[in-house]
């Protein structure tokens, strides 16, 4: 890899041993992927995927202490993924004991480190950092050093920024050194599509299902999606962006997609059209029957597959304000239809703190709270990532949560029926 003078000096120790090690790590990372040079991180803010203080990750926090003691702070401030704990989210005594004493017993230590390292604000813990209310919105063409897969795929695809699917820690190192190795999705060539996906559904495909089907088919490749503009329109408005947020998170977790193009809708597809498609690209046709096949093949790994649901999580990735408002309206209407005052299953809607604050001003806030729905900015995956949750019957409309935990996936309509007491 060719380094410029400044980068070489960092590697040679001009800013001390710790910075030299950080630079060396980034260079080795780039070498592993055939990068020929380092390029400056140009996005205004970073974003870190590590938002949790896990007892088994002490070496990471020790490393961050070493960085802090060396006095080398990231060049950019950053937002962080959602936290793993929120007392508002229903949990038993034993869960609390496991969460606080055994698992996330380094949470305070880690959050203090993030404050010193430069988290933008104490409330900026959300994977949907690119929502207007949070404000970490990269611009087209900016180079980022992020790792959260749902945020990376959104930034690349919907905003046209450039970011690889980095790992935690490495992403912070990129923010500290102010440069990242240039390969993959940072290059024009790496942003070309290897797949053409033809969406031929007769009804609007569920975002999380369509993303899952595409992710499982193309894995880490870049898909160019035709036919979705029929359902989403040709304008990147709030509802298209919310759809693409959920769709992208499913492509990134059910597969390893870091960038997709939607014909006539996402910025590079609008600008470059079919010239984005690589010669010899494979074709995947998706119709309603294909989505049904994908859905029916999800394993249900609840201990008792017909158990009564104990908890429902909606909002992974975190909900936008419009989504939260729509869900609130739908739940209240569903409860009224079913003659109920309270939800039939303890339900948690997850969204950024700033979105929840905005929602609290709406006419839905009071009745929703009284229906028993909990609003939280927790990460449901972190909540479920423990042995106790394996025996819990948890429902979700998130395909990411289904993939990483024992939660059972339901479509939005199904989960709405269940939580409002319309389905048994
Ligand atoms: Fe966000 Fe946690 Fe889901 S980071 S995408 S809420 S797994």
Short mmCIF file of C-alpha atoms and ligand atoms in Angstrom, two decimals, residues 81-82 126-128 148 150 249 315-318 350 378-382 398 400-401 404, ligand 1:
data_model
loop_
_atom_site.label_atom_id
_atom_site.label_comp_id
_atom_site.label_asym_id
_atom_site.label_seq_id
_atom_site.Cartn_x
_atom_site.Cartn_y
_atom_site.Cartn_z
CA UNK A 81 -25.59 2.08 18.29
CA UNK A 82 -28.48 1.69 20.75
CA UNK A 126 -29.34 4.68 17.86
CA UNK A 127 -28.62 2.62 14.77
CA UNK A 128 -30.81 5.01 12.74
CA UNK A 148 -23.20 -0.93 11.92
CA UNK A 150 -27.93 -1.43 8.77
CA UNK A 249 -31.19 -3.89 7.25
CA UNK A 315 -38.36 -1.19 15.46
CA UNK A 316 -35.14 -2.94 14.49
CA UNK A 317 -33.65 -0.85 12.96
CA UNK A 318 -35.11 1.95 15.06
CA UNK A 350 -37.93 1.05 19.60
CA UNK A 378 -32.94 0.02 23.50
CA UNK A 379 -31.43 -2.42 20.99
CA UNK A 380 -33.71 -5.47 21.06
CA UNK A 381 -30.88 -7.68 19.86
CA UNK A 382 -28.72 -6.72 22.82
CA UNK A 398 -37.59 -7.43 12.11
CA UNK A 400 -32.47 -8.84 11.54
CA UNK A 401 -33.74 -9.70 15.02
CA UNK A 404 -29.60 -13.19 15.28
FE1 LIG B 1 -30.48 -1.46 15.38
FE2 LIG B 1 -30.04 -3.21 17.31
FE3 LIG B 1 -31.64 -3.77 15.30
S1 LIG B 1 -28.56 -1.92 16.34
S2 LIG B 1 -30.78 -2.70 13.59
S3 LIG B 1 -31.99 -2.18 16.84
S4 LIG B 1 -30.14 -5.10 16.17
#
